[in-house]
């Protein structure tokens, strides 16, 4: 048996067990610090702060780029055909994440590409933008925001979206009234599934998107039947949405 220390020439030597214990303690310190940093960076509020920073940056980029100039200046001549519609659809999706109003983008799609190609590009951009916003909200914001759903209205909206996700989102898309970005992030915070959300968005956005695209394509002839029908298709769902929201409001008050 060896003693814990062996004196040789007045010098004390630590035992092998003590040396190993000391080395493990020193080696374990950086791991613990890294783990703490990782937990702090991946905490719900850190992720929510990252989401807010991303959205603010995107909105600032849109303000600097001014996409509304496309309505006056037209599409860049170097982009044409199918490539132009794909680029527009991607830009459309990114702009909706950055809070650009969809009616403006739909009008631009019709004015730039006509009714058929414009509708395809606008619908593709709508689904892309909704999917991006839903994914960002679900990954970066849901865990931090769900504990804040305490008010009666917030709980009612969350319960409706969580239990009846597809039909609730379909109604929101068919009868405009809730801003596109707000519906995306509310659905992300709820427990709605990703696939029902995208399906409801794709189906429910067709009528309103088509109306705006046709209006943009026929804007040069404001007295044409197509333009007038498109305006009616925009106004009627909006009016129905107001009536439904008013009735829902009184229904919730009664409960």
mmCIF file of C-alpha atoms in Angstrom:
data_model
loop_
_atom_site.group_PDB
_atom_site.id
_atom_site.type_symbol
_atom_site.label_atom_id
_atom_site.label_comp_id
_atom_site.label_asym_id
_atom_site.label_seq_id
_atom_site.Cartn_x
_atom_site.Cartn_y
_atom_site.Cartn_z
ATOM 1 C CA UNK A 1 0.000 0.000 0.000
ATOM 2 C CA UNK A 2 1.211 3.504 -0.852
ATOM 3 C CA UNK A 3 0.548 6.424 1.438
ATOM 4 C CA UNK A 4 -1.509 9.374 0.266
ATOM 5 C CA UNK A 5 1.692 11.428 0.133
ATOM 6 C CA UNK A 6 5.325 10.367 -0.100
ATOM 7 C CA UNK A 7 7.935 12.748 1.188
ATOM 8 C CA UNK A 8 11.142 12.837 -0.835
ATOM 9 C CA UNK A 9 13.625 15.613 -0.175
ATOM 10 C CA UNK A 10 10.942 17.584 1.617
ATOM 11 C CA UNK A 11 8.640 17.570 -1.427
ATOM 12 C CA UNK A 12 5.076 16.253 -1.015
ATOM 13 C CA UNK A 13 3.708 14.236 -3.941
ATOM 14 C CA UNK A 14 -0.055 13.801 -4.299
ATOM 15 C CA UNK A 15 -1.479 10.341 -4.747
ATOM 16 C CA UNK A 16 -2.634 9.237 -8.249
ATOM 17 C CA UNK A 17 -6.283 9.278 -7.103
ATOM 18 C CA UNK A 18 -5.998 12.879 -5.930
ATOM 19 C CA UNK A 19 -4.338 13.917 -9.186
ATOM 20 C CA UNK A 20 -7.090 12.265 -11.276
ATOM 21 C CA UNK A 21 -9.813 13.882 -9.151
ATOM 22 C CA UNK A 22 -8.230 17.305 -9.568
ATOM 23 C CA UNK A 23 -7.898 16.876 -13.347
ATOM 24 C CA UNK A 24 -11.533 15.787 -13.686
ATOM 25 C CA UNK A 25 -12.704 18.790 -11.671
ATOM 26 C CA UNK A 26 -10.678 21.177 -13.835
ATOM 27 C CA UNK A 27 -11.819 19.482 -17.043
ATOM 28 C CA UNK A 28 -15.455 19.538 -15.920
ATOM 29 C CA UNK A 29 -15.607 23.283 -15.332
ATOM 30 C CA UNK A 30 -15.718 24.352 -19.036
ATOM 31 C CA UNK A 31 -18.336 21.681 -19.787
ATOM 32 C CA UNK A 32 -20.598 23.015 -17.054
ATOM 33 C CA UNK A 33 -20.157 26.581 -18.294
ATOM 34 C CA UNK A 34 -20.910 25.543 -21.870
ATOM 35 C CA UNK A 35 -24.019 23.703 -20.722
ATOM 36 C CA UNK A 36 -25.223 26.764 -18.852
ATOM 37 C CA UNK A 37 -24.634 28.990 -21.896
ATOM 38 C CA UNK A 38 -26.488 26.530 -24.123
ATOM 39 C CA UNK A 39 -29.460 26.438 -21.765
ATOM 40 C CA UNK A 40 -29.534 30.243 -21.641
ATOM 41 C CA UNK A 41 -29.362 30.611 -25.425
ATOM 42 C CA UNK A 42 -32.004 27.939 -26.019
ATOM 43 C CA UNK A 43 -34.394 29.148 -23.342
ATOM 44 C CA UNK A 44 -37.948 30.060 -24.471
ATOM 45 C CA UNK A 45 -37.468 33.801 -23.939
ATOM 46 C CA UNK A 46 -34.129 33.820 -25.783
ATOM 47 C CA UNK A 47 -35.759 32.140 -28.759
ATOM 48 C CA UNK A 48 -38.662 34.580 -28.630
ATOM 49 C CA UNK A 49 -36.195 37.480 -28.590
ATOM 50 C CA UNK A 50 -34.505 35.990 -31.655
ATOM 51 C CA UNK A 51 -37.884 35.762 -33.419
ATOM 52 C CA UNK A 52 -38.650 39.412 -32.643
ATOM 53 C CA UNK A 53 -35.217 40.472 -33.888
ATOM 54 C CA UNK A 54 -35.672 38.511 -37.126
ATOM 55 C CA UNK A 55 -39.100 40.020 -37.786
ATOM 56 C CA UNK A 56 -37.910 43.557 -37.085
ATOM 57 C CA UNK A 57 -34.958 43.064 -39.425
ATOM 58 C CA UNK A 58 -37.220 41.666 -42.147
ATOM 59 C CA UNK A 59 -39.670 44.551 -41.818
ATOM 60 C CA UNK A 60 -36.816 47.062 -41.990
ATOM 61 C CA UNK A 61 -35.448 45.382 -45.122
ATOM 62 C CA UNK A 62 -38.872 45.582 -46.771
ATOM 63 C CA UNK A 63 -39.165 49.288 -45.943
ATOM 64 C CA UNK A 64 -35.783 49.915 -47.542
ATOM 65 C CA UNK A 65 -36.537 47.812 -50.618
ATOM 66 C CA UNK A 66 -40.037 49.292 -51.167
ATOM 67 C CA UNK A 67 -41.681 46.377 -53.038
ATOM 68 C CA UNK A 68 -44.645 48.584 -53.946
ATOM 69 C CA UNK A 69 -42.436 50.165 -56.608
ATOM 70 C CA UNK A 70 -43.006 47.056 -58.731
ATOM 71 C CA UNK A 71 -46.541 48.278 -59.400
ATOM 72 C CA UNK A 72 -45.183 51.474 -60.957
ATOM 73 C CA UNK A 73 -41.838 50.335 -62.406
ATOM 74 C CA UNK A 74 -42.746 46.796 -63.476
ATOM 75 C CA UNK A 75 -40.773 43.572 -63.194
ATOM 76 C CA UNK A 76 -37.019 43.658 -64.006
ATOM 77 C CA UNK A 77 -36.614 42.919 -67.737
ATOM 78 C CA UNK A 78 -33.806 40.388 -67.181
ATOM 79 C CA UNK A 79 -36.268 38.054 -65.449
ATOM 80 C CA UNK A 80 -38.999 36.542 -67.541
ATOM 81 C CA UNK A 81 -41.192 33.495 -67.993
ATOM 82 C CA UNK A 82 -41.292 30.731 -65.398
ATOM 83 C CA UNK A 83 -38.201 32.037 -63.588
ATOM 84 C CA UNK A 84 -39.924 35.346 -62.942
ATOM 85 C CA UNK A 85 -42.986 33.697 -61.394
ATOM 86 C CA UNK A 86 -40.816 31.489 -59.159
ATOM 87 C CA UNK A 87 -38.758 34.465 -57.968
ATOM 88 C CA UNK A 88 -41.917 36.458 -57.365
ATOM 89 C CA UNK A 89 -43.512 33.599 -55.382
ATOM 90 C CA UNK A 90 -40.441 33.326 -53.138
ATOM 91 C CA UNK A 91 -40.301 37.103 -52.671
ATOM 92 C CA UNK A 92 -44.050 37.100 -51.974
ATOM 93 C CA UNK A 93 -43.630 34.537 -49.198
ATOM 94 C CA UNK A 94 -40.752 36.411 -47.584
ATOM 95 C CA UNK A 95 -42.676 39.693 -47.774
ATOM 96 C CA UNK A 96 -45.695 38.232 -45.997
ATOM 97 C CA UNK A 97 -43.437 37.081 -43.147
ATOM 98 C CA UNK A 98 -42.225 40.693 -42.946
ATOM 99 C CA UNK A 99 -45.829 41.989 -42.560
ATOM 100 C CA UNK A 100 -46.327 43.272 -46.124
ATOM 101 C CA UNK A 101 -50.117 43.266 -46.776
ATOM 102 C CA UNK A 102 -51.196 40.464 -49.081
ATOM 103 C CA UNK A 103 -53.741 42.569 -51.040
ATOM 104 C CA UNK A 104 -50.864 44.721 -52.291
ATOM 105 C CA UNK A 105 -48.881 41.653 -53.319
ATOM 106 C CA UNK A 106 -51.905 40.057 -54.996
ATOM 107 C CA UNK A 107 -52.604 43.192 -57.000
ATOM 108 C CA UNK A 108 -48.958 43.239 -58.030
ATOM 109 C CA UNK A 109 -49.096 39.590 -59.110
ATOM 110 C CA UNK A 110 -52.064 40.295 -61.380
ATOM 111 C CA UNK A 111 -50.564 43.475 -62.806
ATOM 112 C CA UNK A 112 -47.189 41.842 -63.524
ATOM 113 C CA UNK A 113 -48.146 38.359 -64.727
ATOM 114 C CA UNK A 114 -51.828 38.438 -65.631
ATOM 115 C CA UNK A 115 -54.664 36.478 -64.081
ATOM 116 C CA UNK A 116 -53.485 32.872 -64.528
ATOM 117 C CA UNK A 117 -49.752 33.077 -63.824
ATOM 118 C CA UNK A 118 -50.361 35.760 -61.224
ATOM 119 C CA UNK A 119 -52.803 33.546 -59.333
ATOM 120 C CA UNK A 120 -50.373 30.625 -59.335
ATOM 121 C CA UNK A 121 -47.496 32.781 -58.086
ATOM 122 C CA UNK A 122 -49.649 34.453 -55.437
ATOM 123 C CA UNK A 123 -51.013 31.161 -54.077
ATOM 124 C CA UNK A 124 -47.553 29.600 -53.986
ATOM 125 C CA UNK A 125 -46.212 32.651 -52.163
ATOM 126 C CA UNK A 126 -49.146 32.581 -49.751
ATOM 127 C CA UNK A 127 -48.525 28.965 -48.729
ATOM 128 C CA UNK A 128 -44.761 29.517 -48.550
ATOM 129 C CA UNK A 129 -45.096 32.617 -46.380
ATOM 130 C CA UNK A 130 -47.652 30.979 -44.105
ATOM 131 C CA UNK A 131 -45.437 27.909 -43.681
ATOM 132 C CA UNK A 132 -42.378 30.020 -42.854
ATOM 133 C CA UNK A 133 -44.261 32.126 -40.317
ATOM 134 C CA UNK A 134 -45.860 29.068 -38.720
ATOM 135 C CA UNK A 135 -42.509 27.303 -38.434
ATOM 136 C CA UNK A 136 -40.761 30.326 -36.942
ATOM 137 C CA UNK A 137 -43.578 30.928 -34.481
ATOM 138 C CA UNK A 138 -43.770 27.274 -33.455
ATOM 139 C CA UNK A 139 -40.015 26.814 -32.941
ATOM 140 C CA UNK A 140 -39.088 30.203 -31.508
ATOM 141 C CA UNK A 141 -42.240 31.544 -29.888
ATOM 142 C CA UNK A 142 -44.708 28.873 -28.803
ATOM 143 C CA UNK A 143 -43.004 27.757 -25.597
ATOM 144 C CA UNK A 144 -42.625 31.310 -24.301
ATOM 145 C CA UNK A 145 -46.054 32.590 -25.327
ATOM 146 C CA UNK A 146 -48.353 29.717 -24.347
ATOM 147 C CA UNK A 147 -48.114 30.472 -20.587
ATOM 148 C CA UNK A 148 -49.366 34.009 -21.368
ATOM 149 C CA UNK A 149 -52.710 32.777 -22.795
ATOM 150 C CA UNK A 150 -54.737 33.728 -19.740
ATOM 151 C CA UNK A 151 -57.459 36.093 -20.951
ATOM 152 C CA UNK A 152 -60.902 34.846 -21.920
ATOM 153 C CA UNK A 153 -60.563 35.882 -25.556
ATOM 154 C CA UNK A 154 -57.085 34.413 -25.871
ATOM 155 C CA UNK A 155 -58.143 31.122 -24.305
ATOM 156 C CA UNK A 156 -61.206 30.928 -26.552
ATOM 157 C CA UNK A 157 -59.165 31.563 -29.702
ATOM 158 C CA UNK A 158 -56.494 29.078 -28.628
ATOM 159 C CA UNK A 159 -59.076 26.399 -27.869
ATOM 160 C CA UNK A 160 -60.809 26.907 -31.203
ATOM 161 C CA UNK A 161 -57.576 26.677 -33.168
ATOM 162 C CA UNK A 162 -56.274 23.723 -31.153
ATOM 163 C CA UNK A 163 -59.445 21.598 -31.297
ATOM 164 C CA UNK A 164 -60.830 22.598 -34.699
ATOM 165 C CA UNK A 165 -57.692 23.729 -36.485
ATOM 166 C CA UNK A 166 -58.566 23.013 -40.106
ATOM 167 C CA UNK A 167 -62.074 24.438 -40.189
ATOM 168 C CA UNK A 168 -61.145 27.412 -38.010
ATOM 169 C CA UNK A 169 -58.219 28.394 -40.225
ATOM 170 C CA UNK A 170 -60.301 27.750 -43.340
ATOM 171 C CA UNK A 171 -62.912 30.220 -42.064
ATOM 172 C CA UNK A 172 -60.216 32.786 -41.252
ATOM 173 C CA UNK A 173 -58.811 32.550 -44.776
ATOM 174 C CA UNK A 174 -62.201 32.576 -46.511
ATOM 175 C CA UNK A 175 -63.570 35.574 -44.607
ATOM 176 C CA UNK A 176 -60.804 38.154 -44.270
ATOM 177 C CA UNK A 177 -60.642 40.292 -41.191
ATOM 178 C CA UNK A 178 -57.749 38.834 -39.229
ATOM 179 C CA UNK A 179 -54.418 40.009 -40.706
ATOM 180 C CA UNK A 180 -52.537 37.264 -42.500
ATOM 181 C CA UNK A 181 -49.455 37.454 -40.286
ATOM 182 C CA UNK A 182 -51.541 37.528 -37.088
ATOM 183 C CA UNK A 183 -53.408 34.359 -38.093
ATOM 184 C CA UNK A 184 -50.104 32.633 -38.875
ATOM 185 C CA UNK A 185 -48.505 33.369 -35.524
ATOM 186 C CA UNK A 186 -51.684 32.687 -33.535
ATOM 187 C CA UNK A 187 -51.912 29.273 -35.188
ATOM 188 C CA UNK A 188 -48.236 28.648 -34.426
ATOM 189 C CA UNK A 189 -48.733 29.384 -30.722
ATOM 190 C CA UNK A 190 -51.774 27.088 -30.592
ATOM 191 C CA UNK A 191 -51.583 23.290 -30.826
ATOM 192 C CA UNK A 192 -52.801 23.170 -34.427
ATOM 193 C CA UNK A 193 -51.011 20.681 -36.690
ATOM 194 C CA UNK A 194 -48.715 21.843 -39.478
ATOM 195 C CA UNK A 195 -50.463 19.934 -42.298
ATOM 196 C CA UNK A 196 -54.043 21.085 -41.462
ATOM 197 C CA UNK A 197 -52.750 24.648 -41.244
ATOM 198 C CA UNK A 198 -51.166 24.536 -44.707
ATOM 199 C CA UNK A 199 -54.155 22.771 -46.300
ATOM 200 C CA UNK A 200 -56.630 25.265 -44.829
ATOM 201 C CA UNK A 201 -54.423 28.154 -45.948
ATOM 202 C CA UNK A 202 -54.095 26.838 -49.500
ATOM 203 C CA UNK A 203 -57.820 26.143 -49.945
ATOM 204 C CA UNK A 204 -59.192 29.108 -48.039
ATOM 205 C CA UNK A 205 -56.950 31.664 -49.750
ATOM 206 C CA UNK A 206 -58.043 30.827 -53.303
ATOM 207 C CA UNK A 207 -61.199 33.001 -53.619
ATOM 208 C CA UNK A 208 -59.825 36.178 -52.052
ATOM 209 C CA UNK A 209 -56.451 35.842 -53.767
ATOM 210 C CA UNK A 210 -58.084 35.252 -57.152
ATOM 211 C CA UNK A 211 -60.275 38.322 -56.726
ATOM 212 C CA UNK A 212 -57.325 40.593 -56.009
ATOM 213 C CA UNK A 213 -55.193 39.097 -58.781
ATOM 214 C CA UNK A 214 -57.965 39.570 -61.361
ATOM 215 C CA UNK A 215 -58.500 43.129 -60.128
ATOM 216 C CA UNK A 216 -54.792 43.805 -60.581
ATOM 217 C CA UNK A 217 -54.775 42.253 -64.041
ATOM 218 C CA UNK A 218 -57.845 44.283 -65.138
ATOM 219 C CA UNK A 219 -56.943 47.519 -63.379
ATOM 220 C CA UNK A 220 -56.397 49.223 -66.737
ATOM 221 C CA UNK A 221 -60.100 48.658 -67.529
ATOM 222 C CA UNK A 222 -61.946 49.553 -64.298
ATOM 223 C CA UNK A 223 -65.345 49.399 -65.973
ATOM 224 C CA UNK A 224 -64.901 45.899 -67.382
ATOM 225 C CA UNK A 225 -67.157 43.121 -66.053
ATOM 226 C CA UNK A 226 -64.146 41.110 -64.810
ATOM 227 C CA UNK A 227 -62.894 44.025 -62.725
ATOM 228 C CA UNK A 228 -66.327 44.755 -61.252
ATOM 229 C CA UNK A 229 -66.917 41.079 -60.409
ATOM 230 C CA UNK A 230 -63.511 40.940 -58.749
ATOM 231 C CA UNK A 231 -64.398 43.964 -56.601
ATOM 232 C CA UNK A 232 -67.649 42.300 -55.588
ATOM 233 C CA UNK A 233 -65.782 39.118 -54.657
ATOM 234 C CA UNK A 234 -63.518 41.215 -52.442
ATOM 235 C CA UNK A 235 -66.290 43.179 -50.759
ATOM 236 C CA UNK A 236 -68.795 40.365 -50.092
ATOM 237 C CA UNK A 237 -66.488 38.045 -48.090
ATOM 238 C CA UNK A 238 -65.249 41.038 -46.101
ATOM 239 C CA UNK A 239 -68.813 41.993 -45.221
ATOM 240 C CA UNK A 240 -69.679 38.392 -44.295
ATOM 241 C CA UNK A 241 -66.577 38.246 -42.128
ATOM 242 C CA UNK A 242 -67.648 41.370 -40.237
ATOM 243 C CA UNK A 243 -71.119 39.918 -39.608
ATOM 244 C CA UNK A 244 -69.726 36.568 -38.436
ATOM 245 C CA UNK A 245 -67.230 38.275 -36.136
ATOM 246 C CA UNK A 246 -69.995 40.438 -34.665
ATOM 247 C CA UNK A 247 -72.198 37.421 -33.982
ATOM 248 C CA UNK A 248 -69.301 35.478 -32.467
ATOM 249 C CA UNK A 249 -68.567 38.432 -30.225
ATOM 250 C CA UNK A 250 -72.093 38.434 -28.780
ATOM 251 C CA UNK A 251 -72.043 34.634 -28.511
ATOM 252 C CA UNK A 252 -68.881 34.718 -26.411
ATOM 253 C CA UNK A 253 -70.305 37.494 -24.238
ATOM 254 C CA UNK A 254 -73.371 35.392 -23.588
ATOM 255 C CA UNK A 255 -71.210 32.540 -22.344
#
